[in-house]
CSV table of N, CA and C in Angstrom, one decimal:
chain,number,residue,atom,x,y,z
A,23,VAL,N,2.5,-38.0,-21.2
A,23,VAL,CA,2.5,-36.7,-21.8
A,23,VAL,C,2.9,-36.9,-23.3
A,24,LEU,N,2.2,-36.4,-24.2
A,24,LEU,CA,2.6,-36.4,-25.6
A,24,LEU,C,2.7,-35.0,-26.1
A,25,ALA,N,3.9,-34.8,-26.8
A,25,ALA,CA,4.1,-33.5,-27.5
A,25,ALA,C,3.8,-33.7,-28.9
A,26,LEU,N,2.9,-33.0,-29.5
A,26,LEU,CA,2.5,-33.1,-30.9
A,26,LEU,C,2.9,-31.9,-31.7
A,27,PRO,N,3.3,-32.1,-32.9
A,27,PRO,CA,3.6,-31.0,-33.8
A,27,PRO,C,2.4,-30.2,-34.0
A,28,ALA,N,2.6,-28.9,-34.4
A,28,ALA,CA,1.4,-28.0,-34.6
A,28,ALA,C,0.5,-28.6,-35.6
A,29,SER,N,1.0,-29.3,-36.6
A,29,SER,CA,0.1,-29.8,-37.7
A,29,SER,C,-0.8,-31.0,-37.2
A,30,ALA,N,-0.5,-31.5,-36.0
A,30,ALA,CA,-1.3,-32.6,-35.4
A,30,ALA,C,-2.1,-32.2,-34.2
A,31,GLN,N,-2.4,-31.0,-34.0
A,31,GLN,CA,-3.1,-30.5,-32.8
A,31,GLN,C,-4.5,-31.1,-32.7
A,32,SER,N,-5.1,-31.5,-33.8
A,32,SER,CA,-6.5,-32.1,-33.7
A,32,SER,C,-6.5,-33.5,-33.2
A,33,LEU,N,-5.3,-34.2,-33.2
A,33,LEU,CA,-5.1,-35.5,-32.8
A,33,LEU,C,-5.3,-35.6,-31.3
A,34,THR,N,-6.1,-36.5,-30.8
A,34,THR,CA,-6.3,-36.7,-29.4
A,34,THR,C,-6.2,-38.2,-29.0
A,35,VAL,N,-5.9,-38.4,-27.7
A,35,VAL,CA,-5.9,-39.7,-27.2
A,35,VAL,C,-7.3,-40.1,-26.8
A,36,VAL,N,-7.8,-41.2,-27.3
A,36,VAL,CA,-9.2,-41.6,-27.0
A,36,VAL,C,-9.2,-42.8,-26.0
A,37,ALA,N,-8.1,-43.5,-25.9
A,37,ALA,CA,-8.1,-44.6,-24.9
A,37,ALA,C,-6.6,-45.0,-24.6
A,38,THR,N,-6.4,-45.4,-23.4
A,38,THR,CA,-5.1,-45.9,-22.9
A,38,THR,C,-5.3,-47.2,-22.2
A,39,GLN,N,-4.3,-48.0,-22.2
A,39,GLN,CA,-4.3,-49.3,-21.4
A,39,GLN,C,-2.9,-49.5,-20.9
A,40,PRO,N,-2.7,-49.6,-19.6
A,40,PRO,CA,-3.7,-49.5,-18.5
A,40,PRO,C,-4.3,-48.1,-18.5
A,41,ALA,N,-5.5,-48.0,-17.9
A,41,ALA,CA,-6.2,-46.8,-17.8
A,41,ALA,C,-5.4,-45.7,-17.1
A,42,MET,N,-5.7,-44.5,-17.4
A,42,MET,CA,-5.0,-43.4,-16.7
A,42,MET,C,-5.2,-43.5,-15.2
A,43,ASN,N,-4.2,-43.2,-14.5
A,43,ASN,CA,-4.2,-43.3,-13.0
A,43,ASN,C,-4.5,-44.7,-12.4
A,44,ALA,N,-4.3,-45.7,-13.2
A,44,ALA,CA,-4.5,-47.1,-12.7
A,44,ALA,C,-3.5,-47.4,-11.6
A,45,THR,N,-4.0,-47.9,-10.5
A,45,THR,CA,-3.1,-48.2,-9.4
A,45,THR,C,-2.7,-49.6,-9.2
A,46,ALA,N,-3.3,-50.5,-10.0
A,46,ALA,CA,-3.0,-51.9,-9.9
A,46,ALA,C,-2.4,-52.5,-11.1
A,47,ALA,N,-1.9,-51.6,-12.0
A,47,ALA,CA,-1.3,-52.1,-13.2
A,47,ALA,C,0.1,-52.8,-12.9
A,48,ALA,N,0.3,-53.9,-13.6
A,48,ALA,CA,1.5,-54.6,-13.5
A,48,ALA,C,2.7,-53.7,-13.9
A,49,ARG,N,3.8,-53.8,-13.3
A,49,ARG,CA,5.0,-53.0,-13.6
A,49,ARG,C,5.5,-53.3,-15.0
A,50,ASP,N,5.2,-54.5,-15.5
A,50,ASP,CA,5.7,-54.9,-16.8
A,50,ASP,C,4.6,-54.9,-17.9
A,51,ALA,N,3.5,-54.3,-17.6
A,51,ALA,CA,2.3,-54.3,-18.5
A,51,ALA,C,2.7,-53.5,-19.7
A,52,ALA,N,2.2,-53.9,-20.9
A,52,ALA,CA,2.4,-53.1,-22.1
A,52,ALA,C,1.5,-51.9,-22.0
A,53,VAL,N,1.9,-50.8,-22.5
A,53,VAL,CA,1.1,-49.6,-22.5
A,53,VAL,C,0.7,-49.4,-23.9
A,54,THR,N,-0.7,-49.2,-24.1
A,54,THR,CA,-1.2,-49.0,-25.4
A,54,THR,C,-2.0,-47.7,-25.4
A,55,VAL,N,-1.9,-47.0,-26.6
A,55,VAL,CA,-2.6,-45.7,-26.7
A,55,VAL,C,-3.4,-45.7,-28.0
A,56,THR,N,-4.6,-45.4,-28.0
A,56,THR,CA,-5.4,-45.3,-29.2
A,56,THR,C,-5.7,-43.8,-29.5
A,57,PHE,N,-5.5,-43.4,-30.7
A,57,PHE,CA,-5.7,-42.0,-31.1
A,57,PHE,C,-7.0,-41.8,-31.9
A,58,SER,N,-7.4,-40.5,-32.0
A,58,SER,CA,-8.6,-40.2,-32.7
A,58,SER,C,-8.5,-40.2,-34.2
A,59,GLU,N,-7.3,-40.2,-34.7
A,59,GLU,CA,-7.1,-40.2,-36.1
A,59,GLU,C,-6.0,-41.2,-36.5
A,60,PRO,N,-6.0,-41.6,-37.8
A,60,PRO,CA,-4.9,-42.5,-38.2
A,60,PRO,C,-3.5,-41.8,-38.1
A,61,LEU,N,-2.5,-42.6,-37.8
A,61,LEU,CA,-1.2,-42.1,-37.7
A,61,LEU,C,-0.3,-42.6,-38.9
A,62,ASP,N,0.7,-41.8,-39.2
A,62,ASP,CA,1.7,-42.3,-40.2
A,62,ASP,C,2.7,-43.1,-39.3
A,63,ALA,N,2.7,-44.4,-39.5
A,63,ALA,CA,3.6,-45.3,-38.7
A,63,ALA,C,5.0,-44.9,-38.7
A,64,SER,N,5.5,-44.3,-39.8
A,64,SER,CA,6.9,-43.9,-40.0
A,64,SER,C,7.3,-42.8,-39.0
A,65,THR,N,6.3,-42.1,-38.5
A,65,THR,CA,6.6,-40.9,-37.6
A,65,THR,C,6.5,-41.3,-36.1
A,66,VAL,N,6.1,-42.6,-35.8
A,66,VAL,CA,6.0,-43.0,-34.5
A,66,VAL,C,7.3,-43.7,-34.1
A,67,THR,N,8.1,-43.0,-33.3
A,67,THR,CA,9.4,-43.5,-33.0
A,67,THR,C,9.6,-43.4,-31.5
A,68,ALA,N,10.7,-44.0,-31.0
A,68,ALA,CA,11.0,-44.0,-29.5
A,68,ALA,C,11.3,-42.6,-29.1
A,69,GLU,N,11.9,-41.8,-30.0
A,69,GLU,CA,12.2,-40.4,-29.7
A,69,GLU,C,10.9,-39.5,-29.5
A,70,ARG,N,9.8,-39.9,-30.1
A,70,ARG,CA,8.6,-39.1,-30.1
A,70,ARG,C,7.6,-39.7,-29.1
A,71,VAL,N,7.7,-40.9,-28.6
A,71,VAL,CA,6.8,-41.5,-27.7
A,71,VAL,C,7.5,-41.8,-26.4
A,72,ARG,N,7.0,-41.3,-25.3
A,72,ARG,CA,7.7,-41.5,-24.0
A,72,ARG,C,6.7,-41.8,-23.0
A,73,VAL,N,7.1,-42.7,-22.1
A,73,VAL,CA,6.2,-43.2,-21.0
A,73,VAL,C,6.9,-42.8,-19.7
A,74,PHE,N,6.1,-42.1,-18.8
A,74,PHE,CA,6.7,-41.7,-17.5
A,74,PHE,C,5.9,-42.3,-16.3
A,75,GLY,N,6.7,-42.8,-15.4
A,75,GLY,CA,6.1,-43.2,-14.1
A,75,GLY,C,5.9,-42.1,-13.2
A,76,ARG,N,4.9,-42.0,-12.5
A,76,ARG,CA,4.7,-40.8,-11.6
A,76,ARG,C,5.8,-40.6,-10.6
A,77,TRP,N,6.3,-41.7,-10.0
A,77,TRP,CA,7.4,-41.6,-9.1
A,77,TRP,C,8.8,-42.0,-9.7
A,78,SER,N,8.7,-42.8,-10.7
A,78,SER,CA,10.0,-43.3,-11.3
A,78,SER,C,10.6,-42.5,-12.4
A,79,GLY,N,9.8,-41.6,-13.0
A,79,GLY,CA,10.2,-40.9,-14.2
A,79,GLY,C,10.1,-41.7,-15.5
A,80,PRO,N,11.1,-41.4,-16.4
A,80,PRO,CA,11.0,-42.1,-17.7
A,80,PRO,C,11.1,-43.6,-17.6
A,81,VAL,N,10.3,-44.4,-18.3
A,81,VAL,CA,10.3,-45.8,-18.3
A,81,VAL,C,10.8,-46.3,-19.6
A,82,PRO,N,11.8,-47.2,-19.6
A,82,PRO,CA,12.4,-47.7,-20.8
A,82,PRO,C,11.4,-48.7,-21.5
A,83,GLY,N,11.5,-48.8,-22.8
A,83,GLY,CA,10.6,-49.8,-23.5
A,83,GLY,C,10.8,-49.7,-25.0
A,84,THR,N,10.0,-50.4,-25.7
A,84,THR,CA,10.0,-50.3,-27.2
A,84,THR,C,8.7,-49.7,-27.7
A,85,VAL,N,8.8,-49.2,-28.9
A,85,VAL,CA,7.6,-48.6,-29.5
A,85,VAL,C,7.2,-49.5,-30.8
A,86,ALA,N,5.9,-49.8,-30.9
A,86,ALA,CA,5.4,-50.5,-32.0
A,86,ALA,C,4.1,-49.9,-32.4
A,87,VAL,N,3.7,-50.0,-33.7
A,87,VAL,CA,2.5,-49.5,-34.2
A,87,VAL,C,1.6,-50.7,-34.6
A,88,SER,N,0.4,-50.7,-34.2
A,88,SER,CA,-0.6,-51.8,-34.6
A,88,SER,C,-1.8,-51.1,-35.1
A,89,GLY,N,-2.2,-51.3,-36.3
A,89,GLY,CA,-3.4,-50.6,-36.9
A,89,GLY,C,-3.1,-49.2,-37.2
A,90,ALA,N,-4.1,-48.4,-37.6
A,90,ALA,CA,-3.9,-47.1,-38.0
A,90,ALA,C,-4.0,-46.0,-36.9
A,91,THR,N,-4.7,-46.4,-35.8
A,91,THR,CA,-4.9,-45.4,-34.8
A,91,THR,C,-4.2,-45.8,-33.5
């Protein structure tokens, strides 16, 4: 679930890895998200990006930006 500021409402997720609802993803697999528009890397922080497990809730990890989207 991503909460976006009002100014970014046209931004959409175009791909995720592992795929949404993947049932065989490794527990320690990296999660990647590709967006429809370039991001300002300085605004992508651990406070703004959260990963949740369906049964486990929030999942700890680190946030990194690679490329513009």
